[in-house]
XYZ file of C-alpha atoms in Angstrom:
655
model
C 0.127 0.001 -0.113
C 3.050 2.396 0.914
C 4.135 1.854 -2.764
C 0.887 2.510 -4.062
C 0.416 5.922 -2.203
C 4.134 7.028 -3.078
C 2.833 6.503 -7.272
C -0.420 8.344 -6.465
C 1.229 11.438 -4.839
C 3.860 11.717 -7.353
C 1.137 11.375 -10.194
C -0.880 13.971 -8.563
C 2.304 16.100 -8.378
C 2.503 15.843 -12.068
C -0.272 16.617 -13.326
C -0.171 19.953 -10.734
C 2.825 21.184 -12.766
C 1.637 20.122 -16.031
C -1.228 22.687 -15.198
C 0.980 24.985 -15.348
C 0.930 26.693 -18.773
C 1.824 30.272 -20.157
C 0.224 32.166 -17.478
C 3.702 33.609 -16.010
C 3.871 31.052 -13.225
C 6.983 29.624 -14.801
C 8.623 33.167 -15.416
C 8.461 35.576 -18.555
C 11.398 34.003 -20.186
C 9.200 30.731 -20.496
C 6.724 32.594 -21.931
C 6.173 33.825 -25.647
C 9.180 33.433 -28.018
C 11.019 36.230 -27.791
C 11.200 38.254 -31.626
C 15.252 37.680 -30.677
C 14.685 33.630 -30.719
C 11.913 34.498 -33.627
C 15.658 35.517 -35.659
C 17.952 32.741 -34.481
C 15.558 29.955 -35.452
C 14.802 31.415 -38.908
C 16.237 29.877 -42.184
C 15.566 32.343 -44.897
C 14.015 31.037 -48.431
C 16.934 29.291 -50.283
C 19.130 28.862 -47.300
C 19.261 25.201 -45.382
C 19.620 24.551 -41.573
C 22.594 23.711 -39.631
C 21.320 20.055 -38.909
C 19.564 17.117 -39.911
C 17.070 15.628 -36.650
C 16.171 12.192 -37.517
C 12.629 11.721 -35.155
C 11.184 8.441 -34.158
C 7.903 8.004 -35.323
C 6.474 5.420 -32.185
C 3.051 4.020 -33.477
C 3.418 5.686 -36.744
C 6.495 2.997 -37.538
C 8.295 5.511 -39.405
C 11.055 8.169 -39.266
C 10.512 11.694 -39.767
C 13.399 14.177 -40.898
C 13.231 17.768 -39.237
C 15.576 20.691 -39.920
C 17.362 22.566 -37.047
C 17.152 25.365 -35.811
C 13.827 25.841 -38.189
C 11.731 23.027 -36.911
C 10.665 22.113 -40.116
C 9.679 18.863 -41.252
C 11.786 17.879 -44.534
C 10.501 13.950 -45.077
C 9.054 10.876 -43.731
C 10.709 8.010 -44.124
C 8.865 4.773 -44.390
C 10.352 1.921 -42.379
C 7.876 -0.462 -41.076
C 4.759 0.833 -42.046
C 3.077 0.831 -45.254
C 3.051 4.289 -46.704
C 0.481 5.023 -49.411
C 2.630 8.392 -50.215
C 5.281 6.718 -52.382
C 3.954 3.019 -51.903
C 6.348 1.774 -49.803
C 4.852 -1.934 -48.718
C 2.200 -1.916 -51.182
C 4.648 -1.879 -54.294
C 5.773 -5.024 -55.402
C 9.545 -3.761 -55.142
C 9.008 -3.151 -51.339
C 6.349 -5.393 -50.267
C 8.972 -7.799 -49.124
C 10.225 -5.310 -46.769
C 7.382 -5.758 -44.442
C 8.001 -9.766 -44.129
C 8.447 -11.275 -40.968
C 8.009 -15.057 -39.571
C 4.404 -13.771 -38.569
C 3.642 -13.196 -42.142
C 3.376 -9.787 -43.783
C 2.995 -7.355 -40.780
C 2.284 -3.753 -42.319
C 2.638 -1.879 -39.260
C 5.591 -1.209 -36.483
C 6.150 0.842 -33.459
C 9.380 2.794 -34.063
C 11.693 3.854 -31.035
C 15.119 4.565 -30.999
C 17.227 5.814 -34.225
C 20.840 5.910 -33.921
C 23.374 7.077 -36.808
C 26.453 4.817 -37.812
C 29.893 6.300 -36.160
C 33.568 5.920 -36.682
C 36.055 6.362 -33.985
C 33.143 7.498 -31.711
C 32.189 10.324 -34.266
C 28.849 10.568 -36.337
C 29.802 9.432 -39.873
C 26.421 9.955 -41.599
C 26.460 6.512 -43.834
C 23.324 4.839 -42.198
C 20.923 5.377 -39.487
C 19.179 2.247 -37.695
C 15.814 2.240 -36.077
C 14.091 -0.383 -34.140
C 10.407 -1.740 -34.096
C 9.371 -2.494 -30.604
C 6.340 -4.391 -31.244
C 7.263 -7.539 -33.855
C 11.065 -7.354 -33.201
C 12.980 -5.840 -35.799
C 16.074 -3.563 -36.296
C 16.219 -1.468 -39.403
C 18.929 0.452 -41.615
C 18.097 3.316 -43.415
C 20.733 4.913 -46.026
C 21.302 8.739 -45.499
C 22.604 8.605 -49.212
C 18.880 7.851 -50.446
C 16.931 8.518 -47.295
C 15.417 4.970 -47.936
C 15.208 1.769 -45.974
C 17.648 -0.705 -47.083
C 17.123 -3.022 -44.711
C 15.095 -4.880 -41.889
C 16.048 -7.953 -39.319
C 13.616 -9.563 -37.402
C 14.629 -10.613 -34.140
C 13.680 -14.234 -33.036
C 13.149 -14.966 -29.332
C 12.845 -11.378 -28.688
C 9.350 -9.778 -26.852
C 9.698 -5.659 -27.104
C 12.736 -4.747 -28.781
C 13.313 -1.550 -27.100
C 16.483 -1.487 -25.271
C 17.724 -0.594 -29.367
C 19.214 0.019 -31.722
C 22.110 1.600 -30.366
C 25.298 1.317 -32.090
C 29.089 0.694 -30.923
C 31.315 3.100 -31.755
C 32.823 2.032 -34.644
C 29.181 0.044 -35.787
C 30.677 -3.184 -35.160
C 27.092 -4.038 -33.412
C 23.885 -2.969 -33.141
C 21.937 -4.142 -29.939
C 18.433 -5.312 -29.475
C 17.231 -6.193 -26.407
C 13.915 -7.434 -25.000
C 11.296 -5.433 -23.036
C 9.366 -8.649 -21.996
C 10.798 -11.379 -20.959
C 9.360 -14.878 -22.545
C 10.013 -18.453 -22.523
C 13.239 -18.808 -24.589
C 12.808 -20.196 -26.750
C 9.120 -19.979 -27.129
C 6.742 -22.703 -25.766
C 3.333 -22.835 -24.020
C 3.526 -22.031 -20.381
C 2.226 -21.160 -17.338
C 2.059 -17.255 -16.816
C 2.368 -17.364 -13.022
C 5.449 -19.965 -13.358
C 7.067 -16.988 -15.139
C 10.167 -16.287 -12.138
C 13.055 -18.266 -12.981
C 11.588 -19.635 -16.158
C 11.241 -16.583 -18.568
C 14.417 -15.136 -20.109
C 15.454 -11.714 -21.166
C 17.882 -12.446 -24.601
C 19.581 -9.540 -25.483
C 20.584 -9.788 -29.088
C 24.017 -8.178 -30.964
C 24.019 -7.863 -34.646
C 27.083 -7.486 -36.385
C 27.310 -4.744 -39.092
C 29.365 -5.007 -42.107
C 31.248 -2.716 -44.177
C 28.753 -2.515 -46.435
C 25.844 -1.899 -43.549
C 24.541 -5.693 -44.165
C 23.376 -6.935 -40.702
C 23.694 -10.426 -39.569
C 22.681 -11.710 -36.142
C 25.815 -12.936 -34.260
C 25.124 -13.845 -31.061
C 21.975 -13.642 -28.070
C 22.869 -13.672 -24.702
C 20.680 -15.621 -22.675
C 19.866 -13.275 -19.816
C 17.980 -13.416 -16.293
C 13.973 -12.841 -17.199
C 14.246 -9.119 -16.282
C 13.211 -6.368 -18.280
C 15.768 -4.983 -20.396
C 14.824 -1.110 -21.143
C 17.435 1.315 -22.520
C 21.196 0.648 -23.554
C 24.141 2.619 -24.405
C 27.931 1.666 -25.683
C 30.433 2.313 -24.065
C 33.522 4.524 -25.594
C 36.784 5.372 -25.030
C 38.175 3.270 -22.652
C 34.840 1.573 -21.610
C 34.571 0.805 -25.809
C 33.985 -3.234 -25.769
C 31.408 -2.520 -23.113
C 27.384 -2.250 -23.712
C 25.348 -1.059 -20.800
C 21.527 -1.944 -20.591
C 18.917 -0.950 -17.685
C 17.003 -3.247 -15.927
C 13.556 -3.187 -14.320
C 11.190 -5.698 -12.971
C 14.138 -7.604 -11.292
C 10.853 -8.735 -8.865
C 10.019 -10.867 -11.965
C 6.400 -10.018 -11.173
C 3.674 -10.886 -13.738
C 0.694 -8.951 -13.180
C 0.155 -5.322 -11.999
C 3.888 -4.022 -12.505
C 2.904 -0.813 -11.878
C 2.902 -2.062 -8.278
C 4.811 -5.575 -8.298
C 7.711 -4.664 -10.192
C 8.647 -1.492 -7.768
C 9.046 -3.407 -4.737
C 12.947 -3.595 -4.865
C 14.713 -0.905 -3.470
C 17.156 -1.229 -6.428
C 17.300 -2.856 -9.929
C 20.423 -3.115 -12.075
C 22.318 -2.033 -14.944
C 23.937 -4.879 -16.736
C 27.405 -4.508 -17.955
C 28.410 -6.501 -21.031
C 31.479 -7.536 -22.371
C 30.818 -7.851 -25.980
C 34.440 -7.841 -26.923
C 35.044 -10.941 -24.389
C 31.676 -12.419 -26.103
C 32.821 -11.976 -29.573
C 35.965 -13.649 -29.208
C 34.180 -16.712 -27.367
C 32.177 -16.956 -30.312
C 35.128 -16.566 -32.810
C 36.657 -20.102 -30.770
C 33.674 -21.836 -31.203
C 31.431 -20.891 -27.801
C 27.808 -20.753 -28.063
C 24.835 -23.188 -28.958
C 22.572 -23.055 -32.191
C 19.101 -22.972 -31.494
C 16.506 -23.163 -33.569
C 15.082 -19.935 -34.579
C 12.690 -18.710 -37.239
C 13.017 -14.817 -38.432
C 13.115 -12.886 -41.574
C 16.072 -10.704 -43.406
C 14.919 -8.515 -45.677
C 17.100 -6.398 -48.178
C 16.337 -3.913 -50.241
C 18.980 -4.080 -53.868
C 19.357 -0.430 -55.348
C 20.277 -1.978 -58.648
C 17.586 -4.133 -59.190
C 15.363 -1.698 -57.273
C 13.174 -4.700 -55.608
C 13.574 -6.118 -51.993
C 13.954 -9.877 -51.343
C 13.261 -11.981 -47.994
C 15.409 -14.499 -46.912
C 13.839 -16.894 -44.047
C 16.557 -17.812 -41.486
C 16.192 -20.747 -38.878
C 19.016 -21.112 -36.398
C 20.496 -18.414 -34.109
C 23.606 -18.682 -31.873
C 23.021 -18.595 -27.977
C 25.605 -17.907 -25.285
C 24.924 -18.537 -21.610
C 26.932 -15.633 -19.711
C 27.695 -17.683 -17.218
C 29.864 -19.836 -19.462
C 32.231 -16.845 -19.984
C 34.411 -15.811 -17.335
C 33.716 -11.602 -17.190
C 31.328 -11.188 -19.612
C 28.366 -9.723 -17.438
C 27.995 -7.964 -14.235
C 25.101 -6.310 -12.555
C 25.438 -2.668 -10.948
C 22.600 -2.219 -8.689
C 21.067 1.199 -9.240
C 17.878 3.127 -8.107
C 14.523 1.411 -8.780
C 12.753 1.212 -11.981
C 15.701 2.759 -14.152
C 14.752 4.261 -17.867
C 17.504 5.618 -19.287
C 20.875 4.369 -19.629
C 23.568 6.966 -21.388
C 27.460 7.072 -21.026
C 29.220 10.380 -21.156
C 31.803 11.324 -24.325
C 34.743 10.317 -22.604
C 33.162 6.575 -21.774
C 33.839 7.098 -18.109
C 30.372 8.204 -16.539
C 27.358 5.914 -16.830
C 23.918 7.762 -15.994
C 21.275 5.416 -14.718
C 17.584 7.185 -14.203
C 15.844 5.528 -11.553
C 11.878 6.970 -12.500
C 11.105 6.278 -9.367
C 13.963 8.569 -7.446
C 14.536 12.307 -7.085
C 18.192 11.688 -7.391
C 20.504 10.462 -10.453
C 22.979 8.015 -9.675
C 25.959 8.324 -11.617
C 28.677 4.699 -11.985
C 32.172 5.156 -12.859
C 33.402 2.776 -15.512
C 37.121 2.612 -13.898
C 35.504 2.008 -10.443
C 33.477 -0.710 -11.828
C 36.636 -2.254 -13.283
C 38.372 -2.318 -10.084
C 34.982 -3.917 -8.100
C 35.733 -6.576 -10.935
C 39.233 -7.184 -10.017
C 38.513 -6.996 -6.463
C 35.574 -9.489 -6.825
C 33.152 -6.888 -4.744
C 30.086 -8.223 -5.329
C 26.909 -8.409 -3.329
C 25.542 -11.694 -3.921
C 24.866 -12.663 -8.025
C 21.179 -12.869 -9.335
C 21.227 -16.454 -11.374
C 24.668 -16.563 -11.305
C 25.501 -13.521 -12.611
C 27.679 -11.128 -10.394
C 26.131 -8.150 -8.408
C 28.661 -5.451 -7.636
C 28.975 -3.590 -4.886
C 26.699 -0.403 -5.160
C 28.702 2.000 -3.260
C 32.068 0.316 -5.046
C 30.536 1.621 -8.662
C 29.191 5.094 -7.315
C 30.819 7.884 -8.947
C 28.374 10.141 -7.536
C 24.786 11.509 -7.452
C 23.038 14.936 -9.026
C 20.933 15.372 -5.700
C 17.294 16.757 -5.882
C 17.265 16.854 -9.977
C 13.764 16.738 -10.240
C 10.775 14.063 -10.488
C 10.701 11.078 -12.595
C 14.388 11.125 -14.242
C 14.323 9.781 -17.498
C 17.124 10.326 -19.962
C 20.538 12.149 -20.343
C 22.504 13.925 -23.191
C 25.772 15.540 -23.080
C 26.894 18.508 -24.578
C 30.909 17.795 -24.774
C 31.049 20.801 -22.754
C 31.349 18.742 -19.325
C 27.421 19.338 -18.852
C 24.719 16.565 -18.961
C 20.458 17.257 -19.439
C 18.241 15.020 -18.232
C 14.343 15.600 -18.534
C 12.219 15.088 -15.814
C 8.850 13.578 -16.761
C 6.693 14.114 -13.404
C 8.069 17.732 -12.982
C 8.159 18.567 -16.492
C 11.594 20.131 -17.066
C 14.937 19.621 -18.343
C 17.968 20.021 -15.770
C 21.985 20.924 -16.786
C 24.098 19.593 -14.381
C 27.951 19.447 -14.074
C 29.906 16.261 -14.687
C 32.250 15.506 -11.751
C 31.016 17.978 -9.420
C 26.932 16.772 -9.580
C 26.017 20.511 -9.500
C 22.495 21.422 -10.887
C 23.235 24.340 -12.808
C 19.748 25.288 -14.771
C 16.593 24.217 -15.130
C 14.151 25.061 -17.645
C 10.325 23.718 -17.840
C 8.943 21.893 -20.603
C 5.146 21.728 -21.673
C 4.591 19.106 -21.119
C 5.590 15.699 -19.848
C 8.878 15.414 -21.431
C 10.411 12.041 -22.508
C 13.808 12.000 -24.495
C 15.682 14.679 -25.479
C 18.401 15.044 -27.683
C 21.837 16.869 -28.709
C 23.619 16.237 -32.096
C 26.147 13.911 -31.520
C 25.183 13.566 -27.739
C 25.679 9.990 -27.580
C 29.086 9.920 -29.270
C 32.670 11.166 -28.547
C 31.918 14.360 -29.984
C 28.774 15.895 -29.392
C 27.802 19.203 -31.186
C 26.666 21.043 -28.549
C 24.630 24.157 -29.645
C 20.987 22.725 -29.623
C 19.162 20.343 -27.690
C 15.419 19.573 -28.412
C 13.225 18.112 -25.994
C 10.336 15.566 -26.979
C 7.123 15.788 -24.857
C 3.953 13.468 -24.228
C 1.696 15.897 -23.862
C 0.886 19.119 -25.942
C -2.357 20.721 -24.367
C -2.008 24.330 -25.271
C 0.725 24.587 -27.479
C -0.744 24.591 -30.837
C -4.273 25.260 -32.261
C -6.826 22.672 -30.799
C -7.606 19.678 -33.672
C -9.915 17.487 -31.896
C -9.003 15.661 -28.702
C -5.778 14.885 -30.220
C -2.448 16.807 -30.959
C 0.710 16.377 -32.312
C 3.322 15.630 -30.442
C 5.284 18.630 -29.208
C 9.124 18.758 -29.869
C 11.137 22.070 -28.228
C 14.198 23.734 -29.206
C 16.652 25.191 -26.910
C 19.906 27.105 -27.304
C 22.462 25.689 -25.156
C 25.163 27.460 -26.308
C 25.515 29.703 -23.261
C 25.309 28.895 -19.188
C 21.611 29.093 -19.204
C 19.226 26.888 -21.478
C 16.927 29.287 -23.480
C 13.990 27.878 -25.425
C 13.647 29.120 -29.004
C 10.615 27.029 -30.819
C 7.870 24.772 -30.347
C 7.322 22.716 -33.287
C 5.051 19.909 -33.879
C 6.404 16.192 -34.283
C 4.516 13.090 -36.486
C 3.125 9.965 -34.343
C 5.142 9.721 -31.031
C 8.594 10.108 -31.186
C 10.612 8.026 -28.547
C 14.231 9.620 -29.099
C 16.057 11.318 -31.779
C 19.201 11.587 -33.683
C 21.108 14.641 -34.989
C 23.474 15.496 -37.186
C 25.648 18.511 -38.917
C 23.846 18.911 -42.513
C 27.506 19.135 -43.612
C 28.421 15.628 -42.919
C 25.055 13.988 -45.397
C 23.853 16.818 -47.611
C 26.903 16.548 -50.428
C 26.277 12.888 -50.527
C 22.896 12.861 -50.791
C 21.384 11.148 -53.987
C 19.575 13.144 -56.624
C 18.808 10.638 -58.936
C 18.717 6.697 -60.209
C 21.037 6.511 -63.266
C 19.035 4.789 -66.208
C 21.979 3.124 -67.361
C 22.295 1.285 -64.010
C 18.890 -0.006 -64.009
C 18.595 -3.659 -63.604
C 15.205 -4.067 -62.650
C 13.667 -7.031 -64.152
C 10.724 -5.543 -65.694
C 12.241 -1.894 -66.656
C 11.577 -0.070 -69.780
C 14.586 2.203 -69.943
C 13.103 4.169 -73.184
C 9.790 4.405 -74.998
C 11.020 1.730 -77.427
C 11.216 -0.872 -75.230
C 7.337 -0.639 -73.732
C 4.984 -3.348 -74.210
C 2.478 -6.126 -73.220
C 2.900 -9.493 -72.169
C 0.526 -12.015 -71.187
C 1.341 -15.282 -69.395
C -2.246 -17.140 -68.692
C -4.402 -14.280 -66.390
C -1.689 -12.428 -65.683
C -0.797 -9.561 -67.707
C 2.687 -7.760 -67.643
C 2.504 -3.644 -68.827
C 5.973 -2.495 -69.450
C 5.503 1.350 -69.183
C 7.404 4.584 -69.019
C 6.682 8.008 -68.089
C 8.056 11.492 -68.694
C 6.972 14.958 -68.668
C 4.205 14.804 -69.581
C 2.718 11.490 -70.874
C 2.753 7.491 -70.100
C 3.801 5.035 -72.820
C 1.628 3.509 -73.574
C -1.165 5.367 -72.715
C -3.959 3.335 -74.050
C -4.098 -0.153 -73.326
C -6.631 -3.042 -74.585
C -6.635 -6.657 -74.525
C -7.258 -6.641 -70.326
C -9.839 -9.187 -68.990
C -11.707 -8.985 -66.141
C -10.190 -11.612 -63.987
C -6.849 -10.433 -64.737
C -4.103 -9.869 -62.725
C -1.972 -6.700 -64.059
C 1.156 -5.617 -63.153
C 2.028 -2.107 -63.978
C 5.595 -2.237 -64.224
C 6.203 1.428 -64.603
C 9.817 3.508 -65.116
C 10.531 7.462 -64.476
C 12.502 8.222 -67.382
C 13.309 11.479 -66.300
C 17.141 12.330 -65.189
C 16.515 15.589 -63.613
C 16.957 15.815 -59.601
C 13.318 15.999 -58.036
C 11.261 14.815 -60.635
C 9.025 12.203 -59.700
C 6.337 11.285 -61.466
C 2.923 9.201 -59.886
C 0.986 6.472 -61.032
C -2.668 5.460 -59.749
C -4.910 3.417 -61.653
C -9.136 3.604 -60.817
C -9.895 0.737 -58.564
C -6.293 -0.647 -57.209
C -6.574 -2.033 -54.045
C -2.950 -1.490 -53.309
C -1.907 2.283 -53.417
C -0.520 4.905 -55.982
C 3.016 4.939 -56.573
C 5.876 7.463 -56.607
C 8.653 6.959 -58.823
C 11.986 8.511 -58.474
C 13.995 9.890 -61.464
C 15.560 6.574 -63.292
C 13.470 4.495 -60.856
C 10.899 1.534 -61.628
C 8.034 0.391 -59.586
C 5.018 -2.046 -59.799
C 1.580 -2.031 -58.626
C -0.845 -4.644 -59.363
C -4.326 -3.846 -60.528
C -7.168 -6.686 -60.622
C -9.907 -5.348 -62.832
C -13.436 -6.516 -61.408
C -15.764 -4.580 -63.989
C -15.817 -3.899 -67.820
C -15.855 -0.678 -69.408
C -12.792 1.983 -69.845
C -11.019 3.243 -67.137
C -8.226 5.615 -66.704
C -4.988 5.932 -65.029
C -3.207 9.415 -64.557
C 0.007 10.646 -62.750
C -0.624 11.837 -59.115
C 2.330 13.866 -58.715
C 2.201 17.313 -60.771
C 5.219 17.539 -62.685
C 4.472 20.101 -65.174
C 1.857 22.681 -66.906
C 0.827 19.657 -68.773
C 0.061 17.631 -65.336
C -3.558 17.646 -66.030
C -3.047 15.907 -69.476
C -0.841 13.308 -68.091
C -3.194 10.110 -68.258
C -3.916 7.221 -70.092
C -6.791 4.393 -70.456
C -7.522 0.636 -70.355
C -10.277 -1.128 -71.817
C -11.274 -3.685 -69.970
C -13.435 -6.800 -71.673
C -15.205 -9.600 -70.483
C -13.642 -12.520 -69.143
C -14.244 -14.723 -72.044
C -13.743 -12.342 -74.821
C -10.822 -12.552 -77.618
C -9.768 -9.088 -77.327
C -6.001 -8.832 -78.278
C -3.584 -6.993 -76.410
C -3.124 -3.737 -78.221
C -0.679 -0.730 -76.558
C -0.691 2.677 -78.208
C 0.942 6.112 -77.845
C -0.273 9.119 -79.707
C -2.857 6.277 -81.417
C 0.240 4.599 -82.989
C 0.713 1.090 -81.953
C 3.753 0.891 -80.272
C 4.055 -3.407 -80.495
């Protein structure tokens, strides 16, 4: 009952603090944005932002791209969800990207993007993001801003402490939020304790970015929440927060908050990597999908895998240790030097900071306080670097500015707090509007942060924007952190529910951004790279249409000989070789989506005509002054008709 009372008090206090809006109670500085602030976020027409910011879309399943400091949304990148804007997940080429061991899953819950690194610095090659619901990791190219690869994580449930990356992009990790039977089996839920496991998956990344599951750690059945890699001297280690060390299976809001402390799991992945290279571990049955998009063929393929290597950490001496940290920790953040590991207990008013060097000393001295399922528990005081006292209520996440300062979000007291590494002194605090979750400083989880801006991602928007019914888009807020005090510059809405973000200077990406797909490199099986190659072919009740599009017509633009009951594949190639001139293709009655085809690209849509008649198709993307004239017709005859295939352009037969 005492725990229920504590939680209730914190909740009421949080609601009280949230209710303080722009009424002056938080000080004039936090009210209306000053003209000076507006000037500092203004990006003039034709000029570019300083930074890219990549925000997860949460239940949208996608990744959104913003410019900073303007807060302008530049693009939504489809990743785990179908996206009718460009046909992702609908077109024949991209639908395989959403295949899983559960079948075709057209939706995802994307949480934590992380940018590839070299020597601990952001290199701008790829961005990775996890899917929480159907456990997956995706890799997105930062040349094309398109999803190139998705790998499913077997034996996992709630892929949350993910997709964080080691400082030379050796591994991306996938931790399981919900402990489950490992491997899965029919088991009574009340038999969870001691029987469920929390596998942690380490996915190796090749020089070309290609992902491959290297091994899974068979960890105790706790919930693994957030993780971050070591850097500098701690490179070779990974740190994961855990909660529900009680292994409660019901009413976790009470029953998973009984222990005074939970753990940060410190994993020596280099030691396990060596163990695996020397033949260690055991292969077990695992069914999972590996989906890869090939830019030369412009199509995705799915490979189903059936085995995974599992490692029991108790069989690898020195592989894993538990560091006690205040109860129900969420964030797990490592400073740029790699010395400090911050564990944020959601039900604590203090921030606990662990020392990597002290952790190593405690391991060397075997300064243990028992074990958890055979994994040593380090003495709390022996790893403690310091404590930030009374930072706020409900600490969640911490980022770093590279100047010796850390910034932590406090969900219940709705604020961002700046504090000093080493002295643990609170330097500044600013209210957020409202219930802040994650925050992001570009490069803030690398060796070299860019400490000019910070954005907070808030869960409740209330009065920040014009009302749009009972639901508002979530709010992000931009702060200038270049001075001693944080200064709120801008609110901007975000799409879906951002759980985390990654930022990088625009100069590291924009010069490498791909402008077109070259027609002479198009190896798509059904590409027509000139109008002379357009045609129609029948194979039983399947008809393949090799079509081209260019300002401002389709070739062919009149098709006959299609019958009710046919399955028609429109393979549409955009002949443009000019930057930012896509063409669309939409067919009346199609049960998939329209297509948006980039210059030099080929995409395929299927159509199964149900009715006789003459049915139009058209370009959905306004491409020229004669865009309205960019259309064509398909004649559909009866199922038993003998109308021959015929295709024309300007009334001349192409065949």
